[in-house]
mmCIF file of C-alpha atoms in Angstrom:
data_model
loop_
_atom_site.group_PDB
_atom_site.id
_atom_site.type_symbol
_atom_site.label_atom_id
_atom_site.label_comp_id
_atom_site.label_asym_id
_atom_site.label_seq_id
_atom_site.Cartn_x
_atom_site.Cartn_y
_atom_site.Cartn_z
ATOM 1 C CA UNK A 1 -95.718 97.687 -207.224
ATOM 2 C CA UNK A 2 -98.379 99.975 -205.709
ATOM 3 C CA UNK A 3 -101.218 99.753 -208.104
ATOM 4 C CA UNK A 4 -102.861 102.844 -206.673
ATOM 5 C CA UNK A 5 -99.605 104.943 -207.562
ATOM 6 C CA UNK A 6 -99.846 103.403 -210.983
ATOM 7 C CA UNK A 7 -103.435 104.168 -211.630
ATOM 8 C CA UNK A 8 -102.803 107.867 -210.559
ATOM 9 C CA UNK A 9 -99.959 107.950 -212.836
ATOM 10 C CA UNK A 10 -102.412 106.778 -215.652
ATOM 11 C CA UNK A 11 -104.893 109.199 -214.842
ATOM 12 C CA UNK A 12 -102.174 111.958 -214.889
ATOM 13 C CA UNK A 13 -101.178 110.713 -218.329
ATOM 14 C CA UNK A 14 -105.027 111.588 -219.238
ATOM 15 C CA UNK A 15 -104.240 115.287 -217.788
ATOM 16 C CA UNK A 16 -106.712 114.383 -214.765
ATOM 17 C CA UNK A 17 -105.732 117.444 -212.620
ATOM 18 C CA UNK A 18 -107.416 115.562 -209.598
ATOM 19 C CA UNK A 19 -105.077 112.654 -210.007
ATOM 20 C CA UNK A 20 -102.233 114.948 -209.924
ATOM 21 C CA UNK A 21 -103.213 116.810 -207.014
ATOM 22 C CA UNK A 22 -103.352 113.399 -205.068
ATOM 23 C CA UNK A 23 -99.942 112.310 -206.741
ATOM 24 C CA UNK A 24 -98.477 115.690 -205.580
ATOM 25 C CA UNK A 25 -99.714 115.286 -201.871
ATOM 26 C CA UNK A 26 -98.594 111.723 -201.750
ATOM 27 C CA UNK A 27 -95.073 112.276 -202.891
ATOM 28 C CA UNK A 28 -94.012 116.047 -202.114
ATOM 29 C CA UNK A 29 -92.732 115.222 -198.834
ATOM 30 C CA UNK A 30 -90.352 112.316 -200.355
ATOM 31 C CA UNK A 31 -89.301 114.837 -203.204
ATOM 32 C CA UNK A 32 -88.654 117.668 -200.936
ATOM 33 C CA UNK A 33 -86.679 115.889 -198.213
ATOM 34 C CA UNK A 34 -84.726 114.253 -201.065
ATOM 35 C CA UNK A 35 -84.029 117.562 -202.543
ATOM 36 C CA UNK A 36 -83.258 119.092 -199.436
ATOM 37 C CA UNK A 37 -80.194 116.689 -198.741
ATOM 38 C CA UNK A 38 -78.610 117.907 -201.741
ATOM 39 C CA UNK A 39 -79.520 121.576 -201.772
ATOM 40 C CA UNK A 40 -79.476 122.246 -198.114
ATOM 41 C CA UNK A 41 -81.910 125.336 -198.749
ATOM 42 C CA UNK A 42 -85.656 124.650 -197.837
ATOM 43 C CA UNK A 43 -86.500 127.493 -200.697
ATOM 44 C CA UNK A 44 -84.361 125.622 -203.436
ATOM 45 C CA UNK A 45 -85.674 122.209 -202.241
ATOM 46 C CA UNK A 46 -89.463 123.656 -202.611
ATOM 47 C CA UNK A 47 -88.444 124.834 -205.979
ATOM 48 C CA UNK A 48 -87.307 121.740 -207.217
ATOM 49 C CA UNK A 49 -90.494 119.922 -205.848
ATOM 50 C CA UNK A 50 -92.506 122.039 -208.233
ATOM 51 C CA UNK A 51 -90.189 121.539 -211.145
ATOM 52 C CA UNK A 52 -90.420 117.717 -210.506
ATOM 53 C CA UNK A 53 -94.082 117.622 -210.221
ATOM 54 C CA UNK A 54 -94.371 119.713 -213.551
ATOM 55 C CA UNK A 55 -92.057 117.161 -215.339
ATOM 56 C CA UNK A 56 -94.390 114.472 -213.828
ATOM 57 C CA UNK A 57 -97.513 116.537 -215.176
ATOM 58 C CA UNK A 58 -95.828 116.801 -218.489
ATOM 59 C CA UNK A 59 -93.953 113.540 -219.007
ATOM 60 C CA UNK A 60 -95.809 110.811 -217.101
ATOM 61 C CA UNK A 61 -96.365 109.085 -220.114
ATOM 62 C CA UNK A 62 -92.502 108.503 -220.601
ATOM 63 C CA UNK A 63 -92.506 106.203 -217.014
ATOM 64 C CA UNK A 64 -91.616 102.850 -217.961
ATOM 65 C CA UNK A 65 -92.397 100.179 -215.478
ATOM 66 C CA UNK A 66 -88.867 98.794 -215.296
ATOM 67 C CA UNK A 67 -88.615 100.659 -211.894
ATOM 68 C CA UNK A 68 -90.842 101.782 -209.022
ATOM 69 C CA UNK A 69 -92.576 105.240 -209.529
ATOM 70 C CA UNK A 70 -90.420 106.271 -206.189
ATOM 71 C CA UNK A 71 -87.444 105.449 -207.766
ATOM 72 C CA UNK A 72 -88.558 107.397 -211.148
ATOM 73 C CA UNK A 73 -89.320 110.268 -208.929
ATOM 74 C CA UNK A 74 -86.109 110.213 -206.805
ATOM 75 C CA UNK A 75 -84.271 109.829 -210.348
ATOM 76 C CA UNK A 76 -85.811 113.022 -211.583
ATOM 77 C CA UNK A 77 -85.448 114.816 -208.312
ATOM 78 C CA UNK A 78 -81.733 114.033 -208.226
ATOM 79 C CA UNK A 79 -80.858 115.484 -211.596
ATOM 80 C CA UNK A 80 -83.035 118.638 -211.009
ATOM 81 C CA UNK A 81 -81.225 119.153 -207.916
ATOM 82 C CA UNK A 82 -78.082 118.638 -209.269
ATOM 83 C CA UNK A 83 -79.017 121.217 -211.913
ATOM 84 C CA UNK A 84 -80.004 123.629 -209.460
ATOM 85 C CA UNK A 85 -76.835 123.359 -207.346
ATOM 86 C CA UNK A 86 -74.576 123.570 -210.549
ATOM 87 C CA UNK A 87 -76.519 126.886 -211.393
ATOM 88 C CA UNK A 88 -76.132 128.314 -208.064
ATOM 89 C CA UNK A 89 -72.644 127.143 -206.681
ATOM 90 C CA UNK A 90 -69.789 125.870 -208.420
ATOM 91 C CA UNK A 91 -68.920 122.848 -206.491
ATOM 92 C CA UNK A 92 -65.527 121.219 -206.159
ATOM 93 C CA UNK A 93 -65.822 117.636 -207.066
ATOM 94 C CA UNK A 94 -64.287 115.117 -205.219
ATOM 95 C CA UNK A 95 -63.732 112.237 -207.338
ATOM 96 C CA UNK A 96 -63.959 108.503 -205.697
ATOM 97 C CA UNK A 97 -60.339 108.169 -206.458
ATOM 98 C CA UNK A 98 -59.466 111.230 -204.562
ATOM 99 C CA UNK A 99 -61.377 109.998 -201.719
ATOM 100 C CA UNK A 100 -60.256 106.572 -201.867
ATOM 101 C CA UNK A 101 -57.718 107.132 -198.910
ATOM 102 C CA UNK A 102 -59.524 107.313 -195.501
ATOM 103 C CA UNK A 103 -57.858 106.863 -192.446
ATOM 104 C CA UNK A 104 -59.172 103.815 -190.516
ATOM 105 C CA UNK A 105 -60.420 104.785 -187.335
ATOM 106 C CA UNK A 106 -57.921 104.321 -184.561
ATOM 107 C CA UNK A 107 -60.272 104.004 -181.400
ATOM 108 C CA UNK A 108 -60.626 100.644 -179.940
ATOM 109 C CA UNK A 109 -63.791 98.669 -180.936
ATOM 110 C CA UNK A 110 -65.667 99.275 -177.871
ATOM 111 C CA UNK A 111 -64.942 103.115 -177.818
ATOM 112 C CA UNK A 112 -65.574 103.271 -181.659
ATOM 113 C CA UNK A 113 -68.990 101.691 -181.087
ATOM 114 C CA UNK A 114 -69.721 104.077 -178.162
ATOM 115 C CA UNK A 115 -68.873 106.811 -180.476
ATOM 116 C CA UNK A 116 -71.205 105.618 -183.292
ATOM 117 C CA UNK A 117 -73.988 105.386 -180.588
ATOM 118 C CA UNK A 118 -73.739 109.230 -180.011
ATOM 119 C CA UNK A 119 -76.376 110.642 -182.429
ATOM 120 C CA UNK A 120 -75.019 114.317 -182.075
ATOM 121 C CA UNK A 121 -71.747 112.971 -183.295
ATOM 122 C CA UNK A 122 -73.266 111.216 -186.397
ATOM 123 C CA UNK A 123 -75.495 114.010 -187.061
ATOM 124 C CA UNK A 124 -72.411 116.291 -187.179
ATOM 125 C CA UNK A 125 -70.251 114.069 -189.220
ATOM 126 C CA UNK A 126 -72.870 113.300 -191.835
ATOM 127 C CA UNK A 127 -72.686 116.965 -192.597
ATOM 128 C CA UNK A 128 -68.940 116.902 -193.208
ATOM 129 C CA UNK A 129 -69.535 114.101 -196.057
ATOM 130 C CA UNK A 130 -69.292 115.220 -199.652
ATOM 131 C CA UNK A 131 -72.982 115.306 -201.193
ATOM 132 C CA UNK A 132 -72.217 112.031 -203.430
ATOM 133 C CA UNK A 133 -71.177 110.124 -200.358
ATOM 134 C CA UNK A 134 -73.907 111.597 -198.001
ATOM 135 C CA UNK A 135 -76.801 110.886 -200.337
ATOM 136 C CA UNK A 136 -75.796 107.181 -200.795
ATOM 137 C CA UNK A 137 -75.734 106.711 -197.030
ATOM 138 C CA UNK A 138 -79.285 108.543 -196.685
ATOM 139 C CA UNK A 139 -80.745 106.487 -199.607
ATOM 140 C CA UNK A 140 -79.548 103.268 -197.961
ATOM 141 C CA UNK A 141 -80.432 104.069 -194.343
ATOM 142 C CA UNK A 142 -83.308 106.313 -194.669
ATOM 143 C CA UNK A 143 -85.147 105.452 -197.835
ATOM 144 C CA UNK A 144 -84.200 101.654 -197.643
ATOM 145 C CA UNK A 145 -83.504 101.595 -201.354
ATOM 146 C CA UNK A 146 -81.383 98.801 -202.969
ATOM 147 C CA UNK A 147 -78.118 99.360 -204.477
ATOM 148 C CA UNK A 148 -79.438 98.689 -208.069
ATOM 149 C CA UNK A 149 -81.957 101.430 -207.391
ATOM 150 C CA UNK A 150 -79.859 103.766 -205.871
ATOM 151 C CA UNK A 151 -77.377 103.048 -209.046
ATOM 152 C CA UNK A 152 -80.620 103.947 -211.544
ATOM 153 C CA UNK A 153 -81.450 107.239 -209.503
ATOM 154 C CA UNK A 154 -77.853 108.478 -209.417
ATOM 155 C CA UNK A 155 -76.930 107.099 -212.985
ATOM 156 C CA UNK A 156 -73.682 105.901 -211.780
ATOM 157 C CA UNK A 157 -72.742 102.159 -211.911
ATOM 158 C CA UNK A 158 -73.522 99.703 -209.069
ATOM 159 C CA UNK A 159 -69.897 99.531 -208.158
ATOM 160 C CA UNK A 160 -69.622 103.255 -207.297
ATOM 161 C CA UNK A 161 -72.445 102.862 -205.143
ATOM 162 C CA UNK A 162 -70.722 100.399 -203.154
ATOM 163 C CA UNK A 163 -67.472 102.251 -203.125
ATOM 164 C CA UNK A 164 -69.199 105.411 -201.948
ATOM 165 C CA UNK A 165 -71.135 103.892 -199.214
ATOM 166 C CA UNK A 166 -67.872 102.081 -198.048
ATOM 167 C CA UNK A 167 -65.974 105.492 -198.103
ATOM 168 C CA UNK A 168 -68.665 107.232 -196.394
ATOM 169 C CA UNK A 169 -68.678 104.777 -193.272
ATOM 170 C CA UNK A 170 -64.995 104.920 -193.071
ATOM 171 C CA UNK A 171 -65.180 108.827 -192.947
ATOM 172 C CA UNK A 172 -68.076 108.786 -190.534
ATOM 173 C CA UNK A 173 -66.230 106.507 -188.269
ATOM 174 C CA UNK A 174 -62.989 108.523 -188.490
ATOM 175 C CA UNK A 175 -65.055 111.582 -187.696
ATOM 176 C CA UNK A 176 -67.136 110.314 -184.767
ATOM 177 C CA UNK A 177 -63.942 108.910 -183.281
ATOM 178 C CA UNK A 178 -62.200 112.116 -183.595
ATOM 179 C CA UNK A 179 -65.092 113.964 -181.786
ATOM 180 C CA UNK A 180 -65.232 111.362 -179.023
ATOM 181 C CA UNK A 181 -61.641 111.874 -178.369
ATOM 182 C CA UNK A 182 -61.948 115.583 -178.245
ATOM 183 C CA UNK A 183 -64.678 115.336 -175.567
ATOM 184 C CA UNK A 184 -63.272 112.559 -173.532
ATOM 185 C CA UNK B 1 -74.395 82.180 -205.518
ATOM 186 C CA UNK B 2 -70.801 82.285 -204.447
ATOM 187 C CA UNK B 3 -69.519 85.686 -203.055
ATOM 188 C CA UNK B 4 -66.082 86.470 -201.643
ATOM 189 C CA UNK B 5 -65.869 87.994 -198.287
ATOM 190 C CA UNK B 6 -64.911 91.178 -199.955
ATOM 191 C CA UNK B 7 -68.199 91.202 -202.207
ATOM 192 C CA UNK B 8 -70.068 90.318 -198.933
ATOM 193 C CA UNK B 9 -68.526 93.299 -197.204
ATOM 194 C CA UNK B 10 -69.765 95.508 -199.936
ATOM 195 C CA UNK B 11 -73.180 94.298 -199.784
ATOM 196 C CA UNK B 12 -73.381 94.245 -195.991
ATOM 197 C CA UNK B 13 -75.597 97.819 -196.091
ATOM 198 C CA UNK B 14 -78.162 96.347 -198.233
ATOM 199 C CA UNK B 15 -78.229 93.228 -196.134
ATOM 200 C CA UNK B 16 -79.194 95.243 -193.324
ATOM 201 C CA UNK B 17 -81.813 97.140 -195.038
ATOM 202 C CA UNK B 18 -83.089 94.157 -196.559
ATOM 203 C CA UNK B 19 -83.242 94.767 -200.022
ATOM 204 C CA UNK B 20 -80.857 92.371 -201.522
ATOM 205 C CA UNK B 21 -81.931 89.663 -203.881
ATOM 206 C CA UNK B 22 -82.680 86.168 -202.248
ATOM 207 C CA UNK B 23 -79.452 84.582 -203.630
ATOM 208 C CA UNK B 24 -77.464 87.494 -202.237
ATOM 209 C CA UNK B 25 -78.974 87.479 -198.906
ATOM 210 C CA UNK B 26 -78.255 83.737 -198.717
ATOM 211 C CA UNK B 27 -74.798 83.960 -199.732
ATOM 212 C CA UNK B 28 -73.986 86.867 -197.346
ATOM 213 C CA UNK B 29 -75.962 85.036 -194.484
ATOM 214 C CA UNK B 30 -73.569 82.143 -195.134
ATOM 215 C CA UNK B 31 -70.449 84.320 -195.214
ATOM 216 C CA UNK B 32 -71.402 85.934 -192.043
ATOM 217 C CA UNK B 33 -71.619 82.807 -190.216
ATOM 218 C CA UNK B 34 -68.004 82.078 -190.667
ATOM 219 C CA UNK B 35 -66.380 85.674 -191.102
ATOM 220 C CA UNK B 36 -65.493 87.652 -187.708
ATOM 221 C CA UNK B 37 -64.566 90.629 -190.015
ATOM 222 C CA UNK B 38 -68.153 90.547 -191.687
ATOM 223 C CA UNK B 39 -69.414 90.252 -188.069
ATOM 224 C CA UNK B 40 -67.612 93.200 -187.203
ATOM 225 C CA UNK B 41 -68.853 95.318 -189.847
ATOM 226 C CA UNK B 42 -72.296 94.281 -189.609
ATOM 227 C CA UNK B 43 -72.317 95.513 -186.042
ATOM 228 C CA UNK B 44 -70.674 98.961 -186.819
ATOM 229 C CA UNK B 45 -73.304 99.527 -189.546
ATOM 230 C CA UNK B 46 -76.290 98.470 -187.308
ATOM 231 C CA UNK B 47 -75.116 101.065 -184.869
ATOM 232 C CA UNK B 48 -74.823 103.644 -187.546
ATOM 233 C CA UNK B 49 -78.243 102.850 -189.168
ATOM 234 C CA UNK B 50 -79.868 102.972 -185.752
ATOM 235 C CA UNK B 51 -78.229 106.345 -184.392
ATOM 236 C CA UNK B 52 -78.334 108.317 -187.735
ATOM 237 C CA UNK B 53 -80.371 111.288 -186.883
ATOM 238 C CA UNK B 54 -83.962 111.239 -188.338
ATOM 239 C CA UNK B 55 -84.830 113.519 -191.004
ATOM 240 C CA UNK B 56 -87.748 115.923 -191.187
ATOM 241 C CA UNK B 57 -90.459 114.194 -193.224
ATOM 242 C CA UNK B 58 -92.803 116.606 -194.133
ATOM 243 C CA UNK B 59 -92.818 119.141 -196.688
ATOM 244 C CA UNK B 60 -93.966 122.406 -195.020
ATOM 245 C CA UNK B 61 -95.446 124.154 -197.987
ATOM 246 C CA UNK B 62 -97.445 121.228 -199.504
ATOM 247 C CA UNK B 63 -100.841 123.074 -199.766
ATOM 248 C CA UNK B 64 -99.336 126.339 -201.202
ATOM 249 C CA UNK B 65 -96.920 124.317 -203.585
ATOM 250 C CA UNK B 66 -100.155 122.446 -204.763
ATOM 251 C CA UNK B 67 -101.855 125.764 -205.618
ATOM 252 C CA UNK B 68 -98.735 127.195 -207.118
ATOM 253 C CA UNK B 69 -98.544 124.048 -209.247
ATOM 254 C CA UNK B 70 -102.081 123.834 -210.293
ATOM 255 C CA UNK B 71 -101.771 127.451 -211.453
ATOM 256 C CA UNK B 72 -98.650 126.652 -213.599
ATOM 257 C CA UNK B 73 -100.747 123.686 -215.025
ATOM 258 C CA UNK B 74 -103.367 125.889 -215.989
ATOM 259 C CA UNK B 75 -101.600 128.457 -217.458
ATOM 260 C CA UNK B 76 -99.628 126.050 -219.574
ATOM 261 C CA UNK B 77 -103.048 124.286 -220.889
ATOM 262 C CA UNK B 78 -104.528 127.734 -221.635
ATOM 263 C CA UNK B 79 -101.325 128.637 -223.513
ATOM 264 C CA UNK B 80 -101.422 125.503 -225.399
ATOM 265 C CA UNK B 81 -104.962 126.079 -226.319
ATOM 266 C CA UNK B 82 -104.417 129.713 -227.377
ATOM 267 C CA UNK B 83 -100.926 129.746 -228.823
ATOM 268 C CA UNK B 84 -100.645 129.127 -232.599
ATOM 269 C CA UNK B 85 -99.486 125.916 -233.513
ATOM 270 C CA UNK B 86 -96.041 125.904 -234.899
ATOM 271 C CA UNK B 87 -95.757 125.944 -238.707
ATOM 272 C CA UNK B 88 -94.641 122.232 -238.739
ATOM 273 C CA UNK B 89 -97.655 121.375 -237.061
ATOM 274 C CA UNK B 90 -100.021 123.798 -238.623
ATOM 275 C CA UNK B 91 -99.384 122.743 -242.091
ATOM 276 C CA UNK B 92 -100.425 119.050 -242.576
ATOM 277 C CA UNK B 93 -98.658 117.111 -245.310
ATOM 278 C CA UNK B 94 -100.943 117.177 -248.406
ATOM 279 C CA UNK B 95 -100.777 115.184 -251.703
ATOM 280 C CA UNK B 96 -99.908 116.933 -254.640
ATOM 281 C CA UNK B 97 -103.640 116.645 -255.873
ATOM 282 C CA UNK B 98 -105.041 118.516 -253.164
ATOM 283 C CA UNK B 99 -104.301 121.995 -254.566
ATOM 284 C CA UNK B 100 -105.907 121.640 -257.941
ATOM 285 C CA UNK B 101 -108.886 119.674 -256.447
ATOM 286 C CA UNK B 102 -109.211 122.400 -254.059
ATOM 287 C CA UNK B 103 -109.497 125.001 -256.588
ATOM 288 C CA UNK B 104 -112.048 123.102 -258.868
ATOM 289 C CA UNK B 105 -114.282 122.653 -255.670
ATOM 290 C CA UNK B 106 -114.126 126.321 -254.842
ATOM 291 C CA UNK B 107 -114.980 127.120 -258.542
ATOM 292 C CA UNK B 108 -117.872 124.796 -258.592
ATOM 293 C CA UNK B 109 -119.443 126.269 -255.489
ATOM 294 C CA UNK B 110 -118.992 129.723 -256.644
ATOM 295 C CA UNK B 111 -120.908 128.943 -259.698
ATOM 296 C CA UNK B 112 -123.674 127.200 -258.024
ATOM 297 C CA UNK B 113 -123.999 130.097 -255.280
ATOM 298 C CA UNK B 114 -124.079 132.529 -258.392
ATOM 299 C CA UNK B 115 -126.907 130.550 -259.896
ATOM 300 C CA UNK B 116 -128.713 130.312 -256.833
ATOM 301 C CA UNK B 117 -128.695 133.963 -256.245
ATOM 302 C CA UNK B 118 -129.747 135.110 -259.699
ATOM 303 C CA UNK B 119 -132.709 132.680 -259.251
ATOM 304 C CA UNK B 120 -133.750 134.293 -256.040
ATOM 305 C CA UNK B 121 -133.131 137.949 -257.470
ATOM 306 C CA UNK B 122 -136.328 137.030 -259.620
ATOM 307 C CA UNK B 123 -138.890 138.177 -257.259
ATOM 308 C CA UNK B 124 -137.252 139.149 -254.015
ATOM 309 C CA UNK B 125 -133.845 139.820 -251.808
ATOM 310 C CA UNK B 126 -132.836 138.703 -248.921
ATOM 311 C CA UNK B 127 -131.377 141.490 -246.701
ATOM 312 C CA UNK B 128 -129.066 140.470 -243.853
ATOM 313 C CA UNK B 129 -129.606 142.521 -240.760
ATOM 314 C CA UNK B 130 -126.940 143.154 -238.132
ATOM 315 C CA UNK B 131 -128.817 141.015 -236.049
ATOM 316 C CA UNK B 132 -127.935 138.070 -238.240
ATOM 317 C CA UNK B 133 -131.510 137.297 -239.077
ATOM 318 C CA UNK B 134 -132.277 137.381 -243.097
ATOM 319 C CA UNK B 135 -135.475 139.440 -244.000
ATOM 320 C CA UNK B 136 -137.222 138.692 -247.175
ATOM 321 C CA UNK B 137 -137.924 142.009 -249.145
ATOM 322 C CA UNK B 138 -139.681 142.071 -252.454
ATOM 323 C CA UNK B 139 -138.523 144.213 -255.266
ATOM 324 C CA UNK B 140 -141.248 146.689 -254.845
ATOM 325 C CA UNK B 141 -140.812 146.800 -250.952
ATOM 326 C CA UNK B 142 -138.172 148.736 -248.663
ATOM 327 C CA UNK B 143 -137.067 148.153 -245.364
ATOM 328 C CA UNK B 144 -136.580 150.763 -242.521
ATOM 329 C CA UNK B 145 -135.113 150.895 -239.400
ATOM 330 C CA UNK B 146 -136.789 152.952 -236.721
ATOM 331 C CA UNK B 147 -136.354 154.098 -233.269
ATOM 332 C CA UNK B 148 -139.610 155.159 -231.477
ATOM 333 C CA UNK B 149 -139.756 157.151 -228.196
ATOM 334 C CA UNK B 150 -140.026 155.207 -224.887
ATOM 335 C CA UNK B 151 -143.662 156.667 -224.149
ATOM 336 C CA UNK B 152 -145.013 155.459 -227.517
ATOM 337 C CA UNK B 153 -148.169 153.513 -226.813
ATOM 338 C CA UNK B 154 -148.961 150.385 -228.880
ATOM 339 C CA UNK B 155 -151.880 152.039 -230.520
ATOM 340 C CA UNK B 156 -149.606 154.927 -231.640
ATOM 341 C CA UNK B 157 -147.303 152.171 -232.980
ATOM 342 C CA UNK B 158 -150.253 150.290 -234.722
ATOM 343 C CA UNK B 159 -151.529 153.576 -236.093
ATOM 344 C CA UNK B 160 -148.238 154.430 -237.915
ATOM 345 C CA UNK B 161 -147.782 150.991 -239.335
ATOM 346 C CA UNK B 162 -151.231 151.046 -240.686
ATOM 347 C CA UNK B 163 -150.849 154.391 -242.194
ATOM 348 C CA UNK B 164 -147.908 152.707 -244.088
ATOM 349 C CA UNK B 165 -149.357 149.740 -244.860
ATOM 350 C CA UNK B 166 -146.297 148.386 -243.196
ATOM 351 C CA UNK B 167 -145.601 145.335 -241.227
ATOM 352 C CA UNK B 168 -143.136 145.011 -238.338
ATOM 353 C CA UNK B 169 -140.299 142.387 -239.486
ATOM 354 C CA UNK B 170 -138.112 142.649 -236.750
ATOM 355 C CA UNK B 171 -137.451 144.414 -233.009
ATOM 356 C CA UNK B 172 -137.422 146.065 -230.801
ATOM 357 C CA UNK B 173 -133.614 145.327 -230.576
ATOM 358 C CA UNK B 174 -131.433 145.603 -227.330
ATOM 359 C CA UNK B 175 -131.006 149.383 -228.365
ATOM 360 C CA UNK B 176 -134.673 149.798 -229.266
ATOM 361 C CA UNK B 177 -134.543 149.599 -232.986
ATOM 362 C CA UNK B 178 -137.214 148.218 -234.902
ATOM 363 C CA UNK B 179 -137.687 147.071 -238.840
ATOM 364 C CA UNK B 180 -140.574 147.642 -241.002
ATOM 365 C CA UNK B 181 -141.298 146.744 -244.305
ATOM 366 C CA UNK B 182 -143.399 148.686 -246.704
ATOM 367 C CA UNK B 183 -144.182 149.572 -250.312
ATOM 368 C CA UNK B 184 -144.813 153.172 -251.841
ATOM 369 C CA UNK B 185 -146.905 151.463 -254.435
ATOM 370 C CA UNK B 186 -150.547 153.150 -254.352
ATOM 371 C CA UNK B 187 -149.718 154.729 -250.978
ATOM 372 C CA UNK B 188 -150.922 157.918 -249.674
ATOM 373 C CA UNK B 189 -150.185 159.961 -246.506
ATOM 374 C CA UNK B 190 -152.203 162.618 -244.926
ATOM 375 C CA UNK B 191 -154.185 162.585 -248.490
ATOM 376 C CA UNK B 192 -151.111 163.241 -250.496
ATOM 377 C CA UNK B 193 -149.584 160.407 -252.950
ATOM 378 C CA UNK B 194 -146.064 159.025 -252.053
ATOM 379 C CA UNK B 195 -143.721 158.693 -254.967
ATOM 380 C CA UNK B 196 -140.702 157.684 -253.224
ATOM 381 C CA UNK B 197 -138.939 156.306 -249.960
ATOM 382 C CA UNK B 198 -137.880 159.778 -249.095
ATOM 383 C CA UNK B 199 -141.437 160.921 -248.732
ATOM 384 C CA UNK B 200 -141.982 158.262 -246.379
ATOM 385 C CA UNK B 201 -138.938 159.109 -244.501
ATOM 386 C CA UNK B 202 -139.904 162.776 -244.202
ATOM 387 C CA UNK B 203 -143.474 161.909 -243.019
ATOM 388 C CA UNK B 204 -141.908 159.536 -240.340
ATOM 389 C CA UNK B 205 -139.394 162.396 -239.147
ATOM 390 C CA UNK B 206 -142.357 164.436 -238.656
ATOM 391 C CA UNK B 207 -144.051 161.897 -236.260
ATOM 392 C CA UNK B 208 -144.076 162.875 -232.525
ATOM 393 C CA UNK B 209 -143.178 159.148 -231.509
ATOM 394 C CA UNK B 210 -140.239 158.435 -234.072
ATOM 395 C CA UNK B 211 -136.962 159.599 -232.866
ATOM 396 C CA UNK B 212 -134.878 158.046 -235.669
ATOM 397 C CA UNK B 213 -135.620 156.759 -239.101
ATOM 398 C CA UNK B 214 -133.075 155.146 -241.827
ATOM 399 C CA UNK B 215 -133.449 153.192 -244.843
ATOM 400 C CA UNK B 216 -132.007 149.802 -244.942
ATOM 401 C CA UNK B 217 -129.553 149.441 -247.831
#
């Protein structure tokens, strides 16, 4: 637990604007980056930052110390981003069942390892994942969150988080293998 | 903690990012030593983790964003201060005895104020000027509002007040008004006896330094 984050939040509960400013500068990048993953639009992500921080200002008192402030903030961000996405675009939701079958990579192991090591391929393939799968990968490897934290942020069972990352990994491997074969 | 190979396979991404509980971490480590499938999976995940493209970490509009949020916060607070409270908040729950007690208290206060006013009216009356300062005026006295010309000297003003046996009770105000108190009893102006307030007003209007004169009600 970061006590300074907690004391900031306590001051925000008391409607201290200086504390809110410090909180904003400390966490706005995290919120922005996280929102941008879902929304892809910098303008929309900036809008979500504003909405999330306004929610913090209004509802800091609702924070329960069951989770970290970061997890709480990311959970708010996730829900705000999804709401905005639903308002702007009607996304076709792929269920985990629909994505259950993903072809295993057919490359030999050494080739596969070479393919994964190519950052360009990985970047391209990450963009082909569904938002639900991509965000689990990002939360695990970029944000270094535990699976219970991801489960809390996304409001899905821990089993779903595990399933999603397994499918995401399979898709990524299949994708980088295909790209590798095309270029070699 | 006993975990199957399948369970460990599912936990490997978090084994790699170091967020498993100590018990889970231990169980996965033990399975890893025995399972080549797990070892291969871990190798792939490690490569994946190492080669994922880095993200832009900064929020480009941080300062502007805070200014916007700050304005929004202040607007909301101002709205909260100025907005009338909702009907549910505005009317606090009161007990059934509140209304009759309030009526009785109002009645008692009215009687007391009435008695006090009657008592004061015996010898003098209070006049509340627009400036908010009460001025005591006896029954045989009157209060006049005057506006004097800018070039009037103190000697001229003093002479005017002496002629009327008046005293300056207030002023000059921001718009140049003064208030004087006088009595027509045994008053004579320019050798003629004064019988009413109107005589005084007429005399004042004839003075060169007086621009405006009016009797306070």
